[in-house]
Short mmCIF file of C-alpha atoms and ligand atoms in Angstrom, two decimals:
data_model
loop_
_atom_site.label_atom_id
_atom_site.label_comp_id
_atom_site.label_asym_id
_atom_site.label_seq_id
_atom_site.Cartn_x
_atom_site.Cartn_y
_atom_site.Cartn_z
CA UNK A 4 193.05 184.74 53.77
CA UNK A 5 196.02 183.99 51.55
CA UNK A 6 195.41 184.23 47.83
CA UNK A 7 197.76 182.35 45.49
CA UNK A 8 198.60 183.62 42.03
CA UNK A 9 200.17 181.54 39.27
CA UNK A 10 203.87 180.72 39.34
CA UNK A 11 205.39 181.76 36.04
CA UNK A 12 209.10 182.34 35.48
CA UNK A 13 209.76 182.23 39.22
CA UNK A 14 207.25 185.01 40.01
CA UNK A 15 203.79 184.78 41.50
CA UNK A 16 201.84 186.55 38.79
CA UNK A 17 198.18 187.46 38.36
CA UNK A 18 196.14 185.23 36.11
CA UNK A 19 194.32 186.87 33.21
CA UNK A 20 190.93 185.60 34.43
CA UNK A 21 189.22 187.26 37.33
CA UNK A 22 188.22 183.89 38.68
CA UNK A 23 189.32 182.26 41.90
CA UNK A 24 188.46 179.07 43.75
CA UNK A 25 188.60 178.09 47.39
CA UNK A 26 190.74 175.50 49.11
CA UNK A 27 188.52 173.80 51.67
CA UNK A 28 189.35 171.55 54.64
CA UNK A 29 187.14 168.49 54.00
CA UNK A 30 186.73 167.72 57.73
CA UNK A 31 185.79 171.17 59.01
CA UNK A 32 184.88 173.05 55.79
CA UNK A 33 187.29 175.81 56.87
CA UNK A 34 188.54 177.82 53.89
CA UNK A 35 192.34 177.57 53.82
CA UNK A 36 193.20 179.77 50.83
CA UNK A 37 191.94 181.06 47.52
CA UNK A 38 193.67 180.41 44.22
CA UNK A 39 193.55 182.16 40.91
CA UNK A 40 192.24 180.25 37.91
CA UNK A 41 194.53 180.21 34.87
CA UNK A 42 193.38 180.96 31.33
CA UNK A 43 194.68 179.45 28.10
CA UNK A 44 196.90 182.52 27.71
CA UNK A 45 198.35 181.96 31.17
CA UNK A 46 199.17 178.38 30.19
CA UNK A 47 200.89 179.77 27.07
CA UNK A 48 202.97 182.08 29.27
CA UNK A 49 203.87 179.19 31.56
CA UNK A 50 204.97 177.03 28.61
CA UNK A 51 207.06 179.88 27.19
CA UNK A 52 208.72 180.40 30.55
CA UNK A 53 209.49 176.66 30.78
CA UNK A 54 211.10 176.70 27.31
CA UNK A 55 213.07 179.85 28.15
CA UNK A 56 214.47 178.06 31.20
CA UNK A 57 215.18 174.83 29.33
CA UNK A 58 218.57 175.53 27.65
CA UNK A 59 220.36 176.52 30.85
CA UNK A 60 218.74 173.82 32.99
CA UNK A 61 219.25 171.01 30.49
CA UNK A 62 222.90 172.01 30.05
CA UNK A 63 223.53 171.98 33.81
CA UNK A 64 225.30 168.68 34.58
CA UNK A 65 222.94 166.17 36.21
CA UNK A 66 224.99 165.87 39.44
CA UNK A 67 224.67 169.67 39.82
CA UNK A 68 220.93 169.57 39.14
CA UNK A 69 220.76 166.89 41.80
CA UNK A 70 222.35 169.19 44.39
CA UNK A 71 219.17 171.32 44.32
CA UNK A 72 217.21 168.19 45.18
CA UNK A 73 219.52 167.13 48.02
CA UNK A 74 219.07 170.58 49.54
CA UNK A 75 215.31 170.48 49.01
CA UNK A 76 215.12 167.12 50.79
CA UNK A 77 216.86 168.61 53.83
CA UNK A 78 214.41 171.54 53.93
CA UNK A 79 211.45 169.15 53.58
CA UNK A 80 212.78 167.10 56.51
CA UNK A 81 213.02 170.23 58.67
CA UNK A 82 209.43 171.19 57.78
CA UNK A 83 207.94 167.70 57.83
CA UNK A 84 205.69 168.32 60.85
CA UNK A 85 204.24 171.61 59.59
CA UNK A 86 203.74 170.30 56.07
CA UNK A 87 202.02 167.16 57.37
CA UNK A 88 199.62 169.16 59.54
CA UNK A 89 198.82 171.46 56.62
CA UNK A 90 198.24 168.42 54.40
CA UNK A 91 195.79 166.93 56.90
CA UNK A 92 193.91 170.22 56.87
CA UNK A 93 193.91 170.38 53.11
CA UNK A 94 193.29 166.75 52.21
CA UNK A 95 191.82 165.17 55.34
CA UNK A 96 193.85 162.00 55.88
CA UNK A 97 195.18 161.37 59.38
CA UNK A 98 198.44 162.91 60.53
CA UNK A 99 200.36 159.60 60.59
CA UNK A 100 199.51 159.23 56.90
CA UNK A 101 200.27 162.79 55.88
CA UNK A 102 203.66 162.36 57.57
CA UNK A 103 204.02 159.29 55.35
CA UNK A 104 203.10 161.33 52.29
CA UNK A 105 205.73 163.99 53.07
CA UNK A 106 208.24 161.24 53.85
CA UNK A 107 207.53 159.62 50.49
CA UNK A 108 208.22 162.99 48.84
CA UNK A 109 211.53 163.21 50.74
CA UNK A 110 212.41 159.63 49.76
CA UNK A 111 211.84 160.21 46.04
CA UNK A 112 213.70 163.52 46.20
CA UNK A 113 216.77 161.79 47.65
CA UNK A 114 216.39 158.83 45.32
CA UNK A 115 216.11 161.02 42.22
CA UNK A 116 219.02 163.18 43.42
CA UNK A 117 221.15 160.03 43.63
CA UNK A 118 220.21 159.30 40.03
CA UNK A 119 222.06 162.49 39.04
CA UNK A 120 225.25 160.44 39.19
CA UNK A 121 223.69 157.31 37.72
CA UNK A 122 222.21 158.43 34.41
CA UNK A 123 223.61 155.30 32.83
CA UNK A 124 223.49 154.45 29.19
CA UNK A 125 224.82 151.30 27.57
CA UNK A 126 227.99 150.71 25.64
CA UNK A 127 228.20 147.92 23.15
CA UNK A 128 230.21 146.61 20.24
CA UNK A 129 229.68 147.39 16.59
CA UNK A 130 229.39 144.98 13.70
CA UNK A 131 232.10 147.05 12.03
CA UNK A 132 235.74 147.63 12.90
CA UNK A 133 236.89 150.86 14.54
CA UNK A 134 233.41 151.88 15.54
CA UNK A 135 232.01 152.41 19.03
CA UNK A 136 228.33 152.27 20.05
CA UNK A 137 226.52 153.62 23.08
CA UNK A 138 223.26 155.03 24.31
CA UNK A 139 222.75 158.25 26.22
CA UNK A 140 219.71 159.72 27.99
CA UNK A 141 218.45 163.10 26.86
CA UNK A 142 215.77 165.29 28.45
CA UNK A 143 212.43 165.43 26.66
CA UNK A 144 211.84 169.19 26.93
CA UNK A 145 208.85 170.85 28.58
CA UNK A 146 206.65 168.35 30.39
CA UNK A 147 203.03 168.92 31.41
CA UNK A 148 202.08 167.32 34.73
CA UNK A 149 198.57 166.84 36.04
CA UNK A 150 198.30 165.36 39.52
CA UNK A 151 195.56 164.06 41.86
CA UNK A 152 194.53 165.11 45.34
CA UNK A 153 195.05 161.87 47.29
CA UNK A 154 198.83 162.17 47.63
CA UNK A 155 199.21 165.96 47.54
CA UNK A 156 203.00 165.95 47.89
CA UNK A 157 204.24 162.43 47.15
CA UNK A 158 202.73 162.11 43.67
CA UNK A 159 203.85 165.55 42.46
CA UNK A 160 207.30 164.70 43.84
CA UNK A 161 207.40 161.33 42.01
CA UNK A 162 206.99 163.27 38.80
CA UNK A 163 208.85 166.51 39.47
CA UNK A 164 212.06 165.14 41.00
CA UNK A 165 213.09 162.61 38.34
CA UNK A 166 211.98 165.01 35.57
CA UNK A 167 214.22 167.75 37.02
CA UNK A 168 217.27 165.55 37.45
CA UNK A 169 216.79 164.41 33.86
CA UNK A 170 217.00 168.06 32.73
CA UNK A 171 213.39 168.81 31.78
CA UNK A 172 211.36 171.88 32.65
CA UNK A 173 207.78 171.70 33.82
CA UNK A 174 204.29 173.18 33.62
CA UNK A 175 202.20 171.67 36.35
CA UNK A 176 198.55 171.74 37.30
CA UNK A 177 197.98 170.29 40.76
CA UNK A 178 194.55 168.99 41.78
CA UNK A 179 192.18 171.83 42.63
CA UNK A 180 191.36 170.15 45.97
CA UNK A 181 195.01 170.11 47.10
CA UNK A 182 197.15 172.78 45.43
CA UNK A 183 198.75 174.06 48.66
CA UNK A 184 201.08 171.14 49.21
CA UNK A 185 202.34 171.35 45.62
CA UNK A 186 202.93 175.06 46.13
CA UNK A 187 204.89 174.30 49.31
CA UNK A 188 206.95 171.67 47.50
CA UNK A 189 207.83 174.05 44.69
CA UNK A 190 208.63 176.84 47.16
CA UNK A 191 211.10 174.49 48.84
CA UNK A 192 212.71 173.70 45.48
CA UNK A 193 213.07 177.41 44.73
CA UNK A 194 214.63 178.00 48.15
CA UNK A 195 217.03 175.17 47.39
CA UNK A 196 218.17 177.02 44.27
CA UNK A 197 215.92 175.88 41.42
CA UNK A 198 216.24 178.56 38.72
CA UNK A 199 213.14 180.61 37.73
CA UNK A 200 210.94 179.08 35.05
CA UNK A 201 212.13 175.51 35.56
CA UNK A 202 208.79 174.75 37.23
CA UNK A 203 205.66 176.77 36.50
CA UNK A 204 202.37 176.27 38.33
CA UNK A 205 198.91 176.91 36.93
CA UNK A 206 195.65 176.27 38.74
CA UNK A 207 192.07 175.57 37.78
CA UNK A 208 189.74 172.93 36.37
CA UNK A 209 190.92 169.98 34.33
CA UNK A 210 188.34 170.80 31.66
CA UNK A 211 190.00 174.14 30.87
CA UNK A 212 193.49 174.36 32.37
CA UNK A 213 194.28 170.63 32.15
CA UNK A 214 192.95 170.60 28.63
CA UNK A 215 195.11 173.61 27.63
CA UNK A 216 198.18 171.72 28.88
CA UNK A 217 197.22 168.50 27.09
CA UNK A 218 196.61 170.38 23.82
CA UNK A 219 199.58 172.74 23.97
CA UNK A 220 201.69 172.19 20.85
CA UNK A 221 204.93 173.05 22.67
CA UNK A 222 204.51 170.60 25.52
CA UNK A 223 206.36 167.43 24.58
CA UNK A 224 205.02 164.96 27.12
CA UNK A 225 202.21 164.62 29.61
CA UNK A 226 202.50 162.79 32.91
CA UNK A 227 199.09 162.18 34.47
CA UNK A 228 197.84 160.37 37.56
CA UNK A 229 194.08 160.14 38.00
CA UNK A 230 191.00 158.35 36.75
CA UNK A 231 190.77 155.85 33.90
CA UNK A 232 188.18 158.01 32.17
CA UNK A 233 190.39 161.11 32.12
CA UNK A 234 193.45 159.02 31.28
CA UNK A 235 191.73 157.59 28.20
CA UNK A 236 190.73 161.04 27.08
CA UNK A 237 194.27 162.40 27.54
CA UNK A 238 195.78 159.49 25.64
CA UNK A 239 193.35 160.04 22.77
CA UNK A 240 194.11 163.75 22.59
CA UNK A 241 197.87 163.16 22.80
CA UNK A 242 197.64 160.66 19.93
CA UNK A 243 196.57 163.49 17.61
CA UNK A 244 199.73 165.49 18.23
CA UNK A 245 202.00 162.45 18.86
CA UNK A 246 202.68 163.71 22.36
CA UNK A 247 204.26 161.25 24.69
CA UNK A 248 202.02 160.40 27.64
CA UNK A 249 202.54 158.40 30.81
CA UNK A 250 199.45 157.39 32.76
CA UNK A 251 198.87 156.07 36.28
CA UNK A 252 195.18 155.33 36.56
CA UNK A 253 192.82 153.36 38.73
CA UNK A 254 192.81 150.08 40.55
CA UNK A 255 190.42 147.48 41.91
CA UNK A 256 193.04 145.92 44.09
CA UNK A 257 192.44 142.46 45.54
CA UNK A 258 193.61 140.79 48.72
CA UNK A 259 193.38 136.99 48.50
CA UNK A 260 193.01 135.26 51.86
CA UNK A 261 193.77 131.55 51.71
CA UNK A 262 192.60 129.06 54.32
CA UNK A 263 196.20 128.63 55.51
CA UNK A 264 196.63 132.39 56.15
CA UNK A 265 197.32 134.07 59.48
CA UNK A 266 193.78 135.46 59.78
CA UNK A 267 194.56 138.14 62.35
CA UNK A 268 197.35 139.46 60.16
CA UNK A 269 195.05 139.39 57.13
CA UNK A 270 192.37 141.35 59.02
CA UNK A 271 194.92 144.06 59.87
CA UNK A 272 196.04 144.13 56.24
CA UNK A 273 192.48 144.54 54.95
CA UNK A 274 191.61 147.27 57.46
CA UNK A 275 194.78 149.18 56.55
CA UNK A 276 194.40 148.66 52.81
CA UNK A 277 190.65 149.32 52.58
CA UNK A 278 190.11 152.07 55.14
CA UNK A 279 193.54 153.74 55.37
CA UNK A 280 193.45 157.10 53.55
CA UNK A 281 189.65 156.56 53.75
CA UNK A 282 190.03 154.16 50.82
CA UNK A 283 191.24 156.98 48.60
CA UNK A 284 194.37 155.39 47.19
CA UNK A 285 194.71 153.96 43.73
CA UNK A 286 196.34 151.05 45.58
CA UNK A 287 193.47 150.69 48.11
CA UNK A 288 192.22 147.15 48.78
CA UNK A 289 188.66 147.16 47.47
CA UNK A 290 188.13 143.43 46.86
CA UNK A 291 188.80 140.73 49.43
CA UNK A 292 188.81 137.30 47.84
CA UNK A 293 188.43 134.98 50.77
CA UNK A 294 188.61 131.19 50.96
CA UNK A 295 185.24 129.78 52.05
CA UNK A 296 186.87 127.67 54.81
CA UNK A 297 187.95 130.82 56.68
CA UNK A 298 185.26 133.20 55.46
CA UNK A 299 183.20 133.26 58.66
CA UNK A 300 186.12 133.67 61.04
CA UNK A 301 187.67 136.34 58.83
CA UNK A 302 184.40 138.23 58.35
CA UNK A 303 183.61 138.34 62.08
CA UNK A 304 187.07 139.57 62.98
CA UNK A 305 187.02 142.15 60.18
CA UNK A 306 183.62 143.41 61.29
CA UNK A 307 184.78 143.85 64.89
CA UNK A 308 187.92 145.74 63.83
CA UNK A 309 185.96 147.91 61.38
CA UNK A 310 183.38 148.86 64.00
CA UNK A 311 186.21 149.98 66.30
CA UNK A 312 187.46 152.55 63.78
CA UNK A 313 186.93 156.14 64.80
CA UNK A 314 185.98 158.74 62.21
CA UNK A 315 186.99 162.34 62.69
CA UNK A 316 189.40 165.15 62.01
CA UNK A 317 192.73 163.68 60.92
CA UNK A 318 194.56 166.12 63.21
CA UNK A 319 193.00 164.48 66.26
CA UNK A 320 195.24 161.72 67.67
CA UNK A 321 192.29 159.31 68.22
CA UNK A 322 191.07 159.47 64.63
CA UNK A 323 191.55 156.37 62.49
CA UNK A 324 189.63 157.45 59.39
CA UNK A 325 189.42 161.00 58.07
CA UNK A 326 186.89 162.53 55.67
CA UNK A 327 186.61 161.97 51.95
CA UNK A 328 187.85 164.80 49.82
CA UNK A 329 184.75 166.64 48.59
CA UNK A 330 180.97 166.51 48.19
CA UNK A 331 181.05 164.91 44.77
CA UNK A 332 183.21 162.03 46.03
CA UNK A 333 180.84 161.61 48.98
CA UNK A 334 177.94 161.46 46.56
CA UNK A 335 179.72 158.93 44.35
CA UNK A 336 180.55 156.63 47.28
CA UNK A 337 176.97 156.88 48.57
CA UNK A 338 175.72 156.00 45.11
CA UNK A 339 177.92 152.89 44.99
CA UNK A 340 176.67 151.76 48.41
CA UNK A 341 173.15 151.92 46.92
CA UNK A 342 174.26 150.03 43.82
CA UNK A 343 175.76 147.27 45.99
CA UNK A 344 172.45 146.82 47.80
CA UNK A 345 170.47 146.83 44.57
CA UNK A 346 172.80 144.25 43.07
CA UNK A 347 172.02 141.93 45.97
CA UNK A 348 175.27 142.09 47.94
CA UNK A 349 174.91 141.87 51.71
CA UNK A 350 175.69 145.17 53.45
CA UNK A 351 177.46 144.00 56.62
CA UNK A 352 178.29 147.41 58.05
CA UNK A 353 178.41 151.07 57.01
CA UNK A 354 176.89 152.19 53.75
CA UNK A 355 176.04 155.79 54.62
CA UNK A 356 177.54 159.23 55.05
CA UNK A 357 178.46 159.99 58.66
CA UNK A 358 178.53 163.09 60.87
CA UNK A 359 181.16 162.58 63.58
CA UNK A 360 180.43 165.99 65.14
CA UNK A 361 181.96 167.80 62.19
CA UNK A 362 180.36 169.42 59.15
CA UNK A 363 182.71 167.75 56.63
CA UNK A 364 182.41 164.88 54.16
CA UNK A 365 182.52 161.62 56.08
CA UNK A 366 181.48 158.12 55.05
CA UNK A 367 181.19 155.06 57.26
CA UNK A 368 183.74 152.29 56.65
CA UNK A 369 181.66 149.85 54.64
CA UNK A 370 181.80 146.08 54.10
CA UNK A 371 179.75 144.16 51.57
CA UNK A 372 179.77 140.35 51.80
CA UNK A 373 178.52 137.67 49.41
CA UNK A 374 179.62 139.84 46.51
CA UNK A 375 179.62 138.33 43.05
CA UNK A 376 182.80 139.04 41.09
CA UNK A 377 180.86 140.66 38.25
CA UNK A 378 178.83 143.11 40.33
CA UNK A 379 179.61 146.76 39.73
CA UNK A 380 180.92 147.15 43.30
CA UNK A 381 183.46 144.41 42.45
CA UNK A 382 184.41 145.94 39.10
CA UNK A 383 184.34 149.74 39.32
CA UNK A 384 186.73 151.92 41.28
CA UNK A 385 184.80 153.54 44.14
CA UNK A 386 187.72 155.44 45.73
CA UNK A 387 186.22 155.41 49.20
CA UNK A 388 186.06 153.24 52.33
CA UNK A 389 184.11 150.41 50.74
CA UNK A 390 185.30 146.82 50.50
CA UNK A 391 183.67 143.86 48.72
CA UNK A 392 184.16 140.33 50.08
CA UNK A 393 184.02 137.64 47.41
CA UNK A 394 184.04 134.00 48.59
CA UNK A 395 186.05 131.42 46.60
CA UNK A 396 186.82 127.72 46.97
CA UNK A 397 190.55 127.62 46.21
CA UNK A 398 193.62 129.31 44.76
CA UNK A 399 192.77 128.76 41.14
CA UNK A 400 189.37 130.39 41.49
CA UNK A 401 190.91 133.16 43.63
CA UNK A 402 193.33 134.02 40.85
CA UNK A 403 190.60 133.93 38.22
CA UNK A 404 188.50 136.34 40.26
CA UNK A 405 191.58 138.50 40.94
CA UNK A 406 192.25 138.88 37.23
CA UNK A 407 188.61 139.50 36.33
CA UNK A 408 188.98 143.28 36.30
CA UNK A 409 189.89 145.94 33.80
CA UNK A 410 192.60 147.18 36.19
CA UNK A 411 195.92 145.75 37.37
CA UNK A 412 197.73 147.96 39.85
CA UNK A 413 198.31 146.37 43.26
CA UNK A 414 197.43 142.93 44.65
CA UNK A 415 198.09 140.80 47.67
CA UNK A 416 197.82 137.27 49.00
CA UNK A 417 197.84 136.09 52.59
CA UNK A 418 199.06 132.50 52.78
CA UNK A 419 201.59 130.41 54.69
CA UNK A 420 202.03 128.11 51.71
CA UNK A 421 205.08 129.09 49.66
CA UNK A 422 203.78 127.48 46.50
CA UNK A 423 200.52 129.44 46.74
CA UNK A 424 202.58 132.59 47.16
CA UNK A 425 204.73 131.93 44.12
CA UNK A 426 201.77 130.87 41.98
CA UNK A 427 200.14 134.19 42.86
CA UNK A 428 203.31 136.11 41.99
CA UNK A 429 203.35 134.40 38.62
CA UNK A 430 199.65 134.44 37.72
CA UNK A 431 198.25 137.70 39.09
CA UNK A 432 198.01 140.38 36.40
CA UNK A 433 199.20 143.46 38.27
CA UNK A 434 202.13 145.84 38.52
CA UNK A 435 202.57 145.10 42.23
CA UNK A 436 202.01 141.92 44.26
CA UNK A 437 202.45 141.74 48.03
CA UNK A 438 202.80 138.50 49.99
CA UNK A 439 201.40 138.67 53.53
CA UNK A 440 201.16 142.46 53.37
CA UNK A 441 198.42 144.84 52.30
CA UNK A 442 198.04 146.41 48.85
CA UNK A 443 199.29 149.85 49.90
CA UNK A 444 202.66 151.22 50.88
CA UNK A 445 204.82 150.94 47.77
CA UNK A 446 208.41 152.12 48.32
CA UNK A 447 210.02 154.66 46.04
CA UNK A 448 212.99 152.61 44.89
CA UNK A 449 210.73 150.05 43.23
CA UNK A 450 208.77 150.73 40.05
CA UNK A 451 205.17 151.87 40.60
CA UNK A 452 202.43 151.31 38.07
CA UNK A 453 200.14 148.70 36.64
CA UNK A 454 198.91 146.65 33.73
CA UNK A 455 195.69 146.66 31.67
CA UNK A 456 193.47 149.70 32.38
CA UNK A 457 195.79 150.98 35.10
CA UNK A 458 198.24 152.56 32.73
CA UNK A 459 200.02 152.58 29.40
CA UNK A 460 203.13 150.64 30.30
CA UNK A 461 205.12 153.31 32.10
CA UNK A 462 206.31 152.93 35.67
CA UNK A 463 207.05 155.74 38.07
CA UNK A 464 209.77 155.81 40.74
CA UNK A 465 212.22 152.92 41.02
CA UNK A 466 214.74 152.26 38.29
CA UNK A 467 212.23 153.54 35.73
CA UNK A 468 211.94 156.95 37.40
CA UNK A 469 214.40 158.67 35.07
CA UNK A 470 213.29 156.65 32.06
CA UNK A 471 209.78 158.17 32.22
CA UNK A 472 211.28 161.60 31.65
CA UNK A 473 214.08 160.94 29.15
CA UNK A 474 214.56 159.96 25.55
CA UNK A 475 217.17 157.36 24.70
CA UNK A 476 219.61 158.27 21.96
CA UNK A 477 221.74 155.67 20.18
CA UNK A 478 225.21 157.02 19.33
CA UNK A 479 227.64 155.52 16.79
CA UNK A 480 231.23 156.76 16.74
CA UNK A 481 233.14 155.70 13.67
CA UNK A 482 236.89 156.24 14.06
CA UNK A 483 237.97 154.19 11.03
CA UNK A 484 238.44 157.24 8.82
CA UNK A 485 236.73 155.44 5.96
CA UNK A 486 233.14 155.06 4.80
CA UNK A 487 231.90 151.89 6.53
CA UNK A 488 228.48 150.53 5.61
CA UNK A 489 226.50 148.54 8.12
CA UNK A 490 224.40 145.67 6.73
CA UNK A 491 226.12 145.89 3.31
CA UNK A 492 228.21 142.78 2.55
C1 LIG B 521 198.18 156.40 44.89
O1 LIG B 521 197.26 156.00 45.59
O2 LIG B 521 197.94 157.02 43.84
O3 LIG B 521 201.67 152.45 47.55
C2 LIG B 521 199.61 156.26 45.25
C3 LIG B 521 201.01 153.33 48.10
C4 LIG B 521 201.57 154.73 48.15
C5 LIG B 521 201.29 155.46 46.88
C6 LIG B 521 199.86 155.44 46.47
N1 LIG B 521 203.00 154.66 48.36
O4 LIG B 521 199.92 153.13 48.60
#
C-alpha cells in the first residue's frame, strides 16, 4: 500500500503528526493509498517553502512559466487513460466522465499556458502633457487553495494553472476523498520542470489543515471551491486579516422546459444534468421547472429513461451511474429523500440507497414530482442523484421559480421560441445559462462561476482566469521633467 507524505519544497517529507487517513474507492471500498495528515507546523513549512520559491518564479517571464504548462499538458495527454481509470477508482464517476475531467484539466492547462503571452494590461492617455499611463498585472504572492472531491483533477487545474502562469506560488489542500489525482497532477508539473516549492501539498481535514491555511498570516489569498457553509466561514475568517478570497460554492440549478420544447431532447438533458456524476456537480440540474401542458409527457419519458439507468462500478462499460463519494454523503442524500416525502412531494422513483452487487455507497436515481418551489428539496443543495419537478403555467412563472433560490450558478431552458430563450438569458439570475442544453459541461475558455450565494463575484477559467490570481497595478510615467499636478488647476 502506497503511503503519501506531504510535498514541501519539492520533496515528499514526513508530516509532524503520526496520523494518516485512507483513500477509499467508493464503489468497492478498496483502500487505494494512505496519506499523512499535516499539522499546523507542516502548513507553516509549506508556506515558507512557497515564499522561498516566489522570487525566482515570479521573476521568470510568463511565456517561460507557460512552457512548463505546455509540457505538462502533453504528459497529461499521454497518461489520460491511466489517470482516468485511477480517478474512477478514487472518486467513483464513470470512465467517460473521468476522461472528461482529465480532458478539462488538459484544456485549462493549455488555455492558461497561452495566457503566458497574453497578460495584457491597458494603456491610456493622461490628463497631463508628457505623461503615459498603463496597467500591469502582478502576482499576488503565496495562494492557499482548497479544492473539492467531485472534479479531482479539473478543479485543482482551474486554480493551479492560471495561478502559476501569473507567477504565484501555492500551498494546496486537496479534498481528503480525492487527493491522489491532485498528487498526480502536481507530479506531472514537476516532471515538466516546475521548480521545487512552487507548489506544496498538505493533506488532512478542513477543520485543522484547511483552517491553518485560511488563518496563515503569510498566505495572501484563498481560492476555495466547496459548500456555501464552508465558503461563508472562510470569507468571514479572511475578512479579519483582509485576505483576498475567491469562492465557488453551491448551486440549485434549474432546467426550464417550455411547452414548445423538443421533449425528447429535454429528457436527455435532464438525465445527463441530474444523474451524470451521480448528481455530484455544483452545476447539476436539481430542479426541473416544467410547463404544465407538457408535464405528463415529459414526466413519463423521464421516468422510463431514469429506470433504464444502470448503477455500478464506473470502470464497467455498462455502468451509467457510479457511487456517491462517501458514507456521510449517502446519509445526507437519504435524509433529503425523507424530507421530500415529509414535505408532501410525490416520490416517483428512487429514494433509497442501493446495492448493485457492490459494497460501496450507491443511491437510486430519484425523481420527486409535484414539488413546491419553497420545499427544502427545491431550495437546498443535495449533491446527489435527486431531481425535483416543479410544474408552472408559463415563462414568467418559470423565471420567478428559477430565481427563487439563494444560489445562481448554472441554468437552462428548453424552448423552440427564440423570444423565450432571450428572455431567459436576460432574466435568469445565474452565472451560466444554457439554451437547449443541460446545466453541466462548461468549457474552460468561458468564465465559470455564479451570482448570489454561489460565490463572491469572482469567475474561474475563461478570460477571468488570470485575473483571479493577479493584482492590477496602475502605472504613471511622467516624462515632462517638471512637477505636474493632476487635478490641480
Ligand atoms: C463543479 O461541479 O464544481 O460545467 C464543476 C461543468 C464542469 C465543471 C463542474 N465543466 O459541469
